[in-house]
Structures are given as C-alpha cells and as structure tokens.
Short mmCIF file of C-alpha atoms in Angstrom, two decimals:
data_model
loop_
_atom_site.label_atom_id
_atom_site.label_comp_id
_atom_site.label_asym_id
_atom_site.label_seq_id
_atom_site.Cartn_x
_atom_site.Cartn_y
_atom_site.Cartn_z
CA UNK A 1 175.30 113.68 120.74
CA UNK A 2 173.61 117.17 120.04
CA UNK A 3 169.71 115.88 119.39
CA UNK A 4 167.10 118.18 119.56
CA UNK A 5 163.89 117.57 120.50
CA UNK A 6 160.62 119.70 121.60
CA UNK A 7 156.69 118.90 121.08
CA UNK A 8 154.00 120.91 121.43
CA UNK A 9 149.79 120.28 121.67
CA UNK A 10 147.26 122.44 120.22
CA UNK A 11 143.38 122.02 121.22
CA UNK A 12 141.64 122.84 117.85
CA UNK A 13 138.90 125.34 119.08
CA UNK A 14 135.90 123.61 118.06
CA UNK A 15 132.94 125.89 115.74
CA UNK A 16 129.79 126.63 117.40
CA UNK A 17 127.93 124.30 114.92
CA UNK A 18 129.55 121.16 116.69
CA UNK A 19 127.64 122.07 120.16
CA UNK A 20 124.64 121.75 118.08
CA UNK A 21 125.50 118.55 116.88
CA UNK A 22 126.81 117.19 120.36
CA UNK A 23 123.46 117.92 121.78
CA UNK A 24 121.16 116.63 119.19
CA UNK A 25 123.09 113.33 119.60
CA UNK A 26 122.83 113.17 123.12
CA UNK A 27 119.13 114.11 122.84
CA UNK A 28 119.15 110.83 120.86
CA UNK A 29 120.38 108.59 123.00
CA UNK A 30 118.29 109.86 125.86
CA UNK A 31 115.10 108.92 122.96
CA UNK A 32 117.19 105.44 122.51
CA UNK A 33 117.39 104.75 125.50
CA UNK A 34 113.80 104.82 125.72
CA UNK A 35 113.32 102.67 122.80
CA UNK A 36 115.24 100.52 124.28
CA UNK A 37 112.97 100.10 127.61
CA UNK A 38 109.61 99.50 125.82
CA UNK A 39 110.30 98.27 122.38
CA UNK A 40 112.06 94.76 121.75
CA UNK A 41 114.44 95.61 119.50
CA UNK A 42 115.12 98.94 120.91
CA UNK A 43 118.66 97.80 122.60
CA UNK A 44 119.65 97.79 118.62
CA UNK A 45 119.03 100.81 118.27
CA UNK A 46 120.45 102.34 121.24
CA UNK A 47 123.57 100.48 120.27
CA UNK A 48 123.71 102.07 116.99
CA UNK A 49 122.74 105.56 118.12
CA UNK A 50 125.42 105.08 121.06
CA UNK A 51 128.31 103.81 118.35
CA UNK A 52 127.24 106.81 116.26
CA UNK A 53 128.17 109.35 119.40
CA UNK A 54 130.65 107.66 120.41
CA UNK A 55 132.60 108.18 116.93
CA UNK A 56 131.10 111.54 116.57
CA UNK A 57 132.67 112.57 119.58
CA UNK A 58 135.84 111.32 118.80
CA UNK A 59 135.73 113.19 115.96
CA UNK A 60 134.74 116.50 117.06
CA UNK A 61 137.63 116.78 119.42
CA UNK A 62 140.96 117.44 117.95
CA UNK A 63 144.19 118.34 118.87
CA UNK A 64 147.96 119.11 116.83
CA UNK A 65 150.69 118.03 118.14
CA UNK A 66 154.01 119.50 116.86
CA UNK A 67 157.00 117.45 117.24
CA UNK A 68 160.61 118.84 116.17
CA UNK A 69 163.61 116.33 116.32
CA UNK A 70 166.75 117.45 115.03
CA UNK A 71 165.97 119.30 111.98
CA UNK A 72 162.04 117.01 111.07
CA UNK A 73 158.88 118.12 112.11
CA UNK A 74 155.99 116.19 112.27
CA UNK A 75 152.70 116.91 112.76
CA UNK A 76 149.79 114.86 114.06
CA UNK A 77 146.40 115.06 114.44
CA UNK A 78 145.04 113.59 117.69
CA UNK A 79 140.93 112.57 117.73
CA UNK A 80 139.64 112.60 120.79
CA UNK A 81 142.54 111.92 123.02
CA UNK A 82 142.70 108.46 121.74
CA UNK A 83 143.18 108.62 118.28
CA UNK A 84 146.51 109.29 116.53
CA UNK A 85 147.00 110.28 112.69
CA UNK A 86 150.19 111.80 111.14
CA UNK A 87 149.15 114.97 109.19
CA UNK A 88 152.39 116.27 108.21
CA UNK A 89 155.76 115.62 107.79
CA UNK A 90 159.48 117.76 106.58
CA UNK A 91 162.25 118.47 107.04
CA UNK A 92 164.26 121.47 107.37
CA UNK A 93 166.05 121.02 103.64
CA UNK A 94 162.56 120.99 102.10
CA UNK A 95 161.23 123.69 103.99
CA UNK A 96 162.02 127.66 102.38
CA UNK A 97 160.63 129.65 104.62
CA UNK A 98 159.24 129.59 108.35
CA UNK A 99 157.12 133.10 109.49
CA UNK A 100 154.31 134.48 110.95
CA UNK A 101 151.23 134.20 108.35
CA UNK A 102 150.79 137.86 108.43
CA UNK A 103 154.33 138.42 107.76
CA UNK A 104 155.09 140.42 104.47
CA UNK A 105 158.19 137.48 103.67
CA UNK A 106 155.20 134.86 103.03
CA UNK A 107 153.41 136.86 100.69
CA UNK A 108 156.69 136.60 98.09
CA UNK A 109 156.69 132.99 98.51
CA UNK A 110 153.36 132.35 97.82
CA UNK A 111 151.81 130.98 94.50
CA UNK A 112 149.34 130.28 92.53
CA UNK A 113 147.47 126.86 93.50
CA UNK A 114 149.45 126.48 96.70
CA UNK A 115 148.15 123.92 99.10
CA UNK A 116 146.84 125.51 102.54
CA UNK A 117 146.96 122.81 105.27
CA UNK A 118 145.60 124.37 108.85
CA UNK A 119 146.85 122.71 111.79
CA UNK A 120 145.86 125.78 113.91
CA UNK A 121 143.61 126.60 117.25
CA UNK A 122 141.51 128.96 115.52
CA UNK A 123 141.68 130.38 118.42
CA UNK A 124 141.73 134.75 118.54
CA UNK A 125 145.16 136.80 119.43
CA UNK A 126 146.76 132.88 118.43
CA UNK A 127 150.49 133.38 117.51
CA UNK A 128 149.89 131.34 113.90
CA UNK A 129 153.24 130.78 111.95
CA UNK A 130 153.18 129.72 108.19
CA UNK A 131 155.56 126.82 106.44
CA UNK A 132 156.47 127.01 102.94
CA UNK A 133 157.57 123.57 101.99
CA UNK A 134 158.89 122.93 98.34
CA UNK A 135 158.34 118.83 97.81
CA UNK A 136 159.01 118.12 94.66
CA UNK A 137 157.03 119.58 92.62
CA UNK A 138 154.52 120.85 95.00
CA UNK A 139 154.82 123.80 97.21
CA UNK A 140 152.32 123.50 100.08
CA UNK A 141 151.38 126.33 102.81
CA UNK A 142 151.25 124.98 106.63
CA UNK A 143 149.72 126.88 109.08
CA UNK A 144 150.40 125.78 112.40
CA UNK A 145 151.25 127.45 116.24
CA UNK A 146 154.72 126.62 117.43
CA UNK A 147 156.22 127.62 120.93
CA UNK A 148 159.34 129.18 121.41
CA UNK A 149 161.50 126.47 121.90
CA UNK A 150 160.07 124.39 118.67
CA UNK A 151 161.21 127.83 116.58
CA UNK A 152 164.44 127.87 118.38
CA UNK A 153 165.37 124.79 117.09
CA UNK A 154 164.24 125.16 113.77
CA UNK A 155 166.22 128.22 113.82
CA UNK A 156 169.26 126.32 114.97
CA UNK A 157 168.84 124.12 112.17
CA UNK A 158 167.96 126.36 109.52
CA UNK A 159 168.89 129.85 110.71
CA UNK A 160 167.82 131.87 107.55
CA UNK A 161 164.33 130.44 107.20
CA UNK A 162 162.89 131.34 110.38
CA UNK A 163 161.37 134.80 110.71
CA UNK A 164 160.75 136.07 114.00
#
C-alpha cells in the first residue's frame, strides 16, 4: 500500500499574563497550606486551592499536534501533556487552498465572515501556513505551522493547493 503518514507538535508560546497567573496561584497554595496547619478546616481549602492549580495548569499549557494520513489532517489540541482534544479535522477534497498566511494567493480566497481558527506557536520568525477549507456552507481560515514533510504530502495529494 502507498499510506502516508507524518505528525507534527507545536508548543503554543504561552502570553506573559499566564506567568502572572501561575504565580499568584502558587502564592496561594503556599497561604493554603498554611491554613491548612493552624485552622481545622484548612485541609479543605488547600484541597480546593490545589484542584484549582492543578486544572489551571493544565490549562495554561498547550500544544498542536498536526497529523496528516493519506490525504486527512487532523488537528489536536493537547492540555498539559495529558489532555487530548480534536480541534480540527479535513480532508484534502474540502480544502482550496494551502499557503503561507502572508501569501498574496490567501488574500483572493478570503471572505467576508470567514472563521479564523489559530492553531499556531505565536512564536516570532514562525513559518505560519493558512488553510482555506470550504465545508459546506462555511469557509473557515486555519492557521497552523506544518513541517516539510506534512506539506509534502499534502502536496502529493493535492498538488495545486499547496503554495510553497
């Protein structure tokens, strides 16, 4: 058989307001933990300040993972290296057009009240590729990072909709 098949992980660069955050919860559970050694219902609390990090946490880190198998991608959305949600999913027949966001070919597919989905790094000098995808009758705009070998195979599969 001729299967394809690359994946990819991107770390989501996290914004400067979630160090805040991280240490204003840990400053918390230092204070619960506290609570917790002189007051007699303080082991609730540090239980529910420690369940609240713990999620928050979890939350806060995220990575895409890109995964191409014969002509579908997928996308998923991984929460703190434990966590697994499917963001995105099409194939090649649905997708138009695959290019780098800053490539002139995306600005004549885009319209009016297209979704924007971001499944990037955010990260600076980040090679960011765009995805039209016509599904039904939405068109939606997916911004994502691909390496070489995931846009070699999408270009094997659909050799006029990938832009270089």
């Amino acid at each position: 058989m001729n299967d394809s098949y690359a994946e990819w992980l991107v770390k989501k660069k996290a914004p400067a307001y979630t160090y805040f955050i991280k240490g204003a919860l840990i400053f918390f559970c230092i204070i619960a933990l506290l609570a917790a050694l002189i007051l007699p219902f303080g082991i609730i609390i540090l239980a529910i300040v420690g369940a609240i990090t713990y999620y928050a946490f979890q939350r806060l880190s995220i990575e895409f993972e890109y995964l191409v198998v014969n002509d579908q991608l997928t996308i998923d959305k991984v929460m703190g290296k434990a966590k697994r949600k499917k963001a995105w999913e099409g194939t090649m027949a649905e997708i138009q057009i695959v290019a780098p966001v800053d490539s002139y070919m995306i600005k004549d597919y885009e319209k009016q009240g297209m979704k924007i989905l971001d499944f990037s790094s955010h990260t600076p000098h980040a090679r960011v590729y765009a995805i039209i995808n016509q599904a039904g009758s939405t068109t939606e705009k997916i911004l994502f990072e691909p390496n070489d070998k995931i846009l070699s195979i999408m270009r094997q599969k659909g050799p006029r909709k990938v832009i270089q």
